Amino acid sequence: IALILPYVFLFYIVFSFLEDSGVLPRLSVLFDNIMRKMGVQGGSMITILMGYGCAVPAIIGSRTATTRKERLIISTVVCFSVPCISQTGALISLFAGFSPLLLILMILLSLTIMVIVSSILGRLLKGKVEPMVIEIPNLLMPNAGAYFKKLMIRMKHFLVEAETPMLISILIAALLKETGLLNYIAVFLEPIVSGWLGLPKDAVIALILGIVRREMAVAPLLAIEGLTALQAFVGGTVSLLYLPCLSVFGILSKEFNAKVAVAIGLSTFVTAFIVAGLINQIAHLFM
């Protein structure tokens, strides 16, 4: 609650205000040319921004896209490169003990991956992007009653959908550690975790819990003593690109099919280890 909730609350305060005041539709028009080069309409920017709150409503919100191709690009981009607000809060906490530069580099990495993934999919997937048609509402102050009601509904959904799996993750972590299973798993994954990624073997628990909730791929790293700035950044990179959490995998299967969900999941998994490992190996060449 202390690690995640404040960031979630502040995000929804700002996002709900921009949404109800009519600012977001105007941003969609302004960024239409840029977004079309990424293979989507400018209106899809609102959907992608929703992903910074949670990937589930963003994937559901992709229904507003005019083609299946655009829906797939939006959903894949959100899974690959858009950290949810819980994950963002965990990353801020992880980098707080080092330098703000790490957070800036992580944001730049996220945007770079977003552009690369959307550009590749825009060329690989069949279909076209329709011209954007969007209604531009008047700029006005949001209705206070409707604004706070929407804010409370979103916070309630977060507490139910995110905090409960997070508590389950903590229980799983405790069981793995106390039963000694974590040590066996650590030995099996040591060549990847310690060799390729350069992380402490205790980071294995982060990879396991990250499947349940994405921010839980970061949280265990906070408890590791002696973590270097490079290890923190590599761990953050794995978290950013890692497997979508179970709720995201479920909604992908529902909105598309299991084949699409597995393809996106495997792609993010492989990309996470390749990119994070390359960052670690290249950094050691200059250290």
Short mmCIF file of C-alpha atoms in Angstrom, two decimals:
data_model
loop_
_atom_site.label_atom_id
_atom_site.label_comp_id
_atom_site.label_asym_id
_atom_site.label_seq_id
_atom_site.Cartn_x
_atom_site.Cartn_y
_atom_site.Cartn_z
CA ILE A 1 0.00 0.00 0.00
CA ALA A 2 2.78 2.45 0.92
CA LEU A 3 4.89 1.54 -2.13
CA ILE A 4 2.22 1.69 -4.85
CA LEU A 5 -0.98 3.45 -3.76
CA PRO A 6 0.29 7.09 -3.65
CA TYR A 7 1.52 6.92 -7.27
CA VAL A 8 -1.72 5.29 -8.44
CA PHE A 9 -3.84 7.91 -6.69
CA LEU A 10 -1.85 10.84 -8.15
CA PHE A 11 -1.95 9.33 -11.65
CA TYR A 12 -5.72 8.94 -11.65
CA ILE A 13 -6.22 12.46 -10.24
CA VAL A 14 -4.32 13.94 -13.21
CA PHE A 15 -5.58 11.52 -15.89
CA SER A 16 -9.24 11.90 -14.91
CA PHE A 17 -8.90 15.70 -14.96
CA LEU A 18 -7.31 15.70 -18.44
CA GLU A 19 -9.96 13.28 -19.66
CA ASP A 20 -13.00 15.21 -18.36
CA SER A 21 -11.66 18.66 -19.29
CA GLY A 22 -11.30 17.81 -23.01
CA VAL A 23 -7.50 18.06 -23.14
CA LEU A 24 -6.82 14.44 -24.23
CA PRO A 25 -8.85 14.61 -27.49
CA ARG A 26 -6.89 17.72 -28.45
CA LEU A 27 -3.60 15.94 -27.79
CA SER A 28 -4.80 13.13 -30.07
CA VAL A 29 -5.25 15.59 -32.95
CA LEU A 30 -1.90 17.27 -32.31
CA PHE A 31 -0.02 13.96 -32.27
CA ASP A 32 -1.89 12.30 -35.15
CA ASN A 33 0.97 12.66 -37.67
CA ILE A 34 3.50 11.20 -35.24
CA MET A 35 1.21 8.33 -34.18
CA ARG A 36 0.42 7.42 -37.81
CA LYS A 37 4.13 6.88 -38.44
CA MET A 38 3.96 4.35 -35.61
CA GLY A 39 1.10 2.56 -37.39
CA VAL A 40 -1.85 3.86 -35.34
CA GLN A 41 -4.21 6.83 -35.29
CA GLY A 42 -3.70 9.85 -33.07
CA GLY A 43 -6.81 8.83 -31.12
CA SER A 44 -4.96 5.71 -30.00
CA MET A 45 -2.73 7.95 -27.90
CA ILE A 46 -5.52 8.16 -25.30
CA THR A 47 -5.70 4.36 -25.14
CA ILE A 48 -1.93 4.04 -24.78
CA LEU A 49 -1.92 6.68 -22.02
CA MET A 50 -4.52 4.57 -20.18
CA GLY A 51 -1.90 1.83 -20.13
CA TYR A 52 0.22 3.96 -17.80
CA GLY A 53 -2.58 3.44 -15.29
CA CYS A 54 -3.23 -0.24 -16.05
CA ALA A 55 -2.79 -2.37 -19.16
CA VAL A 56 -6.17 -4.11 -18.77
CA PRO A 57 -8.43 -1.07 -19.46
CA ALA A 58 -6.01 0.04 -22.18
CA ILE A 59 -6.41 -3.27 -24.04
CA ILE A 60 -10.17 -3.14 -23.58
CA GLY A 61 -10.13 0.49 -24.73
CA SER A 62 -8.44 -0.57 -27.97
CA ARG A 63 -11.92 -1.62 -29.12
CA THR A 64 -12.32 1.99 -30.28
CA ALA A 65 -9.68 1.35 -32.96
CA THR A 66 -11.11 1.04 -36.45
CA THR A 67 -9.12 -2.05 -37.54
CA ARG A 68 -7.86 -5.28 -35.97
CA LYS A 69 -4.32 -4.33 -37.04
CA GLU A 70 -4.45 -1.16 -34.97
CA ARG A 71 -5.90 -3.04 -31.98
CA LEU A 72 -3.04 -5.55 -32.10
CA ILE A 73 -0.42 -2.79 -32.34
CA ILE A 74 -1.90 -0.89 -29.38
CA SER A 75 -2.18 -3.99 -27.19
CA THR A 76 1.32 -5.20 -28.03
CA VAL A 77 2.89 -1.78 -27.44
CA VAL A 78 1.17 -1.52 -24.06
CA CYS A 79 2.45 -4.97 -23.03
CA PHE A 80 6.00 -4.30 -24.27
CA SER A 81 6.85 -0.77 -23.31
CA VAL A 82 4.17 0.89 -21.16
CA PRO A 83 4.74 0.37 -17.42
CA CYS A 84 1.54 0.46 -15.38
CA ILE A 85 1.40 3.00 -12.56
CA SER A 86 2.14 0.30 -9.96
CA GLN A 87 5.25 -0.71 -11.88
CA THR A 88 6.26 2.92 -12.32
CA GLY A 89 5.97 3.50 -8.58
CA ALA A 90 8.13 0.46 -7.89
CA LEU A 91 10.75 1.64 -10.41
CA ILE A 92 10.84 5.12 -8.85
CA SER A 93 11.39 3.52 -5.44
CA LEU A 94 14.13 1.27 -6.86
CA PHE A 95 16.04 4.14 -8.51
CA ALA A 96 15.54 6.57 -5.61
CA GLY A 97 18.67 5.30 -3.89
CA PHE A 98 20.84 5.95 -6.94
CA SER A 99 20.32 8.75 -9.46
CA PRO A 100 17.34 10.38 -11.24
CA LEU A 101 19.30 9.74 -14.43
CA LEU A 102 18.39 6.03 -14.20
CA LEU A 103 14.68 6.88 -14.31
CA ILE A 104 15.21 9.21 -17.28
CA LEU A 105 17.15 6.48 -19.11
CA MET A 106 14.35 3.99 -18.36
CA ILE A 107 11.76 6.37 -19.82
CA LEU A 108 13.86 6.85 -22.95
CA LEU A 109 14.31 3.07 -23.27
CA SER A 110 10.54 2.62 -22.93
CA LEU A 111 9.79 5.16 -25.67
CA THR A 112 12.45 3.64 -27.95
CA ILE A 113 10.99 0.14 -27.54
CA MET A 114 7.51 1.58 -28.19
CA VAL A 115 8.58 3.12 -31.50
CA ILE A 116 10.51 0.01 -32.61
CA VAL A 117 7.72 -2.45 -31.76
CA SER A 118 4.96 -0.36 -33.35
CA SER A 119 7.04 0.25 -36.50
CA ILE A 120 7.82 -3.45 -36.92
CA LEU A 121 4.20 -4.50 -36.38
CA GLY A 122 2.98 -1.75 -38.71
CA ARG A 123 5.00 -3.37 -41.49
CA LEU A 124 4.39 -7.03 -40.61
CA LEU A 125 0.65 -7.00 -39.93
CA LYS A 126 -1.71 -6.86 -42.89
CA GLY A 127 -4.24 -4.07 -43.11
CA LYS A 128 -4.26 -0.28 -43.07
CA VAL A 129 -4.78 2.59 -40.66
CA GLU A 130 -7.99 4.50 -41.26
CA PRO A 131 -8.05 8.32 -41.08
CA MET A 132 -8.84 9.63 -37.60
CA VAL A 133 -12.37 10.79 -36.90
CA ILE A 134 -12.80 12.16 -33.40
CA GLU A 135 -15.18 14.58 -31.72
CA ILE A 136 -13.44 17.52 -30.06
CA PRO A 137 -15.38 18.56 -26.92
CA ASN A 138 -15.26 22.03 -25.45
CA LEU A 139 -12.55 22.83 -22.94
CA LEU A 140 -14.20 23.11 -19.54
CA MET A 141 -13.74 22.44 -15.86
CA PRO A 142 -14.87 18.89 -15.00
CA ASN A 143 -18.07 18.45 -13.04
CA ALA A 144 -16.89 17.92 -9.46
CA GLY A 145 -19.44 15.22 -8.62
CA ALA A 146 -18.79 13.14 -11.75
CA TYR A 147 -15.02 13.65 -11.44
CA PHE A 148 -14.74 12.38 -7.88
CA LYS A 149 -17.15 9.52 -8.54
CA LYS A 150 -15.03 8.34 -11.48
CA LEU A 151 -11.88 8.74 -9.38
CA MET A 152 -13.28 6.63 -6.54
CA ILE A 153 -14.50 3.90 -8.94
CA ARG A 154 -11.04 3.64 -10.51
CA MET A 155 -9.32 3.48 -7.13
CA LYS A 156 -11.77 0.82 -5.96
CA HIS A 157 -11.03 -1.28 -9.06
CA PHE A 158 -7.30 -0.91 -8.46
CA LEU A 159 -7.58 -2.07 -4.84
CA VAL A 160 -9.57 -5.14 -5.91
CA GLU A 161 -7.66 -6.03 -9.08
CA ALA A 162 -4.09 -5.13 -8.06
CA GLU A 163 -3.70 -5.20 -4.29
CA THR A 164 -5.21 -8.68 -3.90
CA PRO A 165 -2.81 -10.35 -6.42
CA MET A 166 0.01 -8.39 -4.78
CA LEU A 167 -0.78 -9.93 -1.40
CA ILE A 168 -0.91 -13.35 -3.05
CA SER A 169 2.55 -12.64 -4.53
CA ILE A 170 3.91 -11.83 -1.07
CA LEU A 171 2.50 -15.13 0.22
CA ILE A 172 4.12 -17.05 -2.66
CA ALA A 173 7.44 -15.30 -1.98
CA ALA A 174 7.31 -16.26 1.70
CA LEU A 175 6.51 -19.91 0.90
CA LEU A 176 9.31 -20.19 -1.67
CA LYS A 177 11.85 -18.72 0.71
CA GLU A 178 10.84 -20.55 3.88
CA THR A 179 10.52 -23.96 2.20
CA GLY A 180 13.92 -23.67 0.51
CA LEU A 181 12.49 -24.02 -3.00
CA LEU A 182 13.92 -20.62 -3.89
CA ASN A 183 17.48 -21.96 -3.51
CA TYR A 184 16.83 -24.83 -5.94
CA ILE A 185 15.29 -22.48 -8.51
CA ALA A 186 18.17 -20.01 -8.05
CA VAL A 187 20.75 -22.74 -8.83
CA PHE A 188 18.86 -23.70 -12.00
CA LEU A 189 18.54 -20.11 -13.26
CA GLU A 190 21.94 -18.87 -12.04
CA PRO A 191 23.61 -18.91 -15.51
CA ILE A 192 20.94 -16.52 -16.78
CA VAL A 193 20.34 -14.39 -13.69
CA SER A 194 23.93 -14.05 -12.43
CA GLY A 195 25.88 -14.72 -15.62
CA TRP A 196 23.95 -13.03 -18.44
CA LEU A 197 22.01 -10.40 -16.44
CA GLY A 198 24.62 -9.85 -13.73
CA LEU A 199 22.00 -9.80 -10.97
CA PRO A 200 22.30 -11.35 -7.48
CA LYS A 201 20.85 -14.86 -7.28
CA ASP A 202 18.17 -13.54 -4.89
CA ALA A 203 16.69 -11.69 -7.89
CA VAL A 204 15.20 -15.03 -9.01
CA ILE A 205 12.22 -14.36 -6.73
CA ALA A 206 11.52 -11.18 -8.72
CA LEU A 207 11.30 -13.15 -11.97
CA ILE A 208 8.88 -15.63 -10.41
CA LEU A 209 6.59 -13.04 -8.85
CA GLY A 210 6.66 -10.84 -11.95
CA ILE A 211 4.38 -13.38 -13.63
CA VAL A 212 1.68 -12.67 -11.04
CA ARG A 213 2.03 -8.88 -11.02
CA ARG A 214 4.53 -6.85 -13.09
CA GLU A 215 5.50 -4.50 -10.26
CA MET A 216 6.44 -7.56 -8.17
CA ALA A 217 9.34 -8.07 -10.59
CA VAL A 218 10.77 -4.88 -9.06
CA ALA A 219 9.68 -4.96 -5.42
CA PRO A 220 11.96 -7.87 -4.30
CA LEU A 221 14.99 -5.99 -5.66
CA LEU A 222 14.37 -3.27 -3.06
CA ALA A 223 15.21 -5.74 -0.31
CA ILE A 224 18.55 -6.83 -1.82
CA GLU A 225 21.49 -5.20 -0.06
CA GLY A 226 24.50 -4.00 -2.03
CA LEU A 227 22.62 -3.65 -5.32
CA THR A 228 24.63 -1.52 -7.77
CA ALA A 229 23.19 1.14 -10.09
CA LEU A 230 23.83 -1.11 -13.11
CA GLN A 231 22.07 -4.05 -11.47
CA ALA A 232 19.13 -1.82 -10.55
CA PHE A 233 18.82 -0.60 -14.15
CA VAL A 234 19.14 -4.12 -15.59
CA GLY A 235 16.51 -5.38 -13.13
CA GLY A 236 14.26 -2.47 -14.06
CA THR A 237 14.69 -3.27 -17.75
CA VAL A 238 13.66 -6.89 -17.18
CA SER A 239 10.63 -5.66 -15.26
CA LEU A 240 9.67 -3.20 -18.01
CA LEU A 241 9.80 -5.76 -20.81
CA TYR A 242 8.88 -8.87 -18.82
CA LEU A 243 5.84 -11.11 -19.23
CA PRO A 244 2.44 -9.39 -18.93
CA CYS A 245 0.87 -10.22 -15.57
CA LEU A 246 -1.83 -12.88 -15.34
CA SER A 247 -4.70 -10.38 -15.57
CA VAL A 248 -3.25 -8.91 -18.78
CA PHE A 249 -2.70 -12.39 -20.24
CA GLY A 250 -6.34 -13.21 -19.45
CA ILE A 251 -7.72 -10.09 -21.11
CA LEU A 252 -5.55 -10.67 -24.21
CA SER A 253 -6.99 -14.17 -24.52
CA LYS A 254 -10.50 -12.80 -24.14
CA GLU A 255 -10.15 -9.84 -26.52
CA PHE A 256 -8.20 -11.75 -29.19
CA ASN A 257 -7.38 -15.42 -28.57
CA ALA A 258 -4.95 -17.60 -26.63
CA LYS A 259 -2.55 -17.74 -29.60
CA VAL A 260 -2.15 -13.95 -29.60
CA ALA A 261 -1.73 -13.87 -25.81
CA VAL A 262 1.00 -16.57 -25.91
CA ALA A 263 2.78 -14.86 -28.84
CA ILE A 264 2.88 -11.50 -27.02
CA GLY A 265 3.91 -13.17 -23.75
CA LEU A 266 6.79 -15.12 -25.30
CA SER A 267 7.94 -12.08 -27.30
CA THR A 268 8.11 -9.88 -24.19
CA PHE A 269 9.86 -12.65 -22.23
CA VAL A 270 12.59 -13.18 -24.82
CA THR A 271 13.01 -9.43 -25.46
CA ALA A 272 13.35 -8.72 -21.72
CA PHE A 273 16.28 -11.10 -21.29
CA ILE A 274 18.00 -10.16 -24.56
CA VAL A 275 17.81 -6.36 -24.05
CA ALA A 276 18.63 -6.45 -20.32
CA GLY A 277 21.48 -8.90 -20.89
CA LEU A 278 22.95 -6.78 -23.68
CA ILE A 279 22.81 -3.69 -21.46
CA ASN A 280 24.69 -5.57 -18.73
CA GLN A 281 27.31 -7.05 -21.04
CA ILE A 282 27.94 -3.79 -22.94
CA ALA A 283 28.15 -1.80 -19.68
CA HIS A 284 30.81 -4.17 -18.34
CA LEU A 285 32.93 -3.53 -21.44
CA PHE A 286 33.31 0.09 -20.35
CA MET A 287 33.58 -0.49 -16.61
#
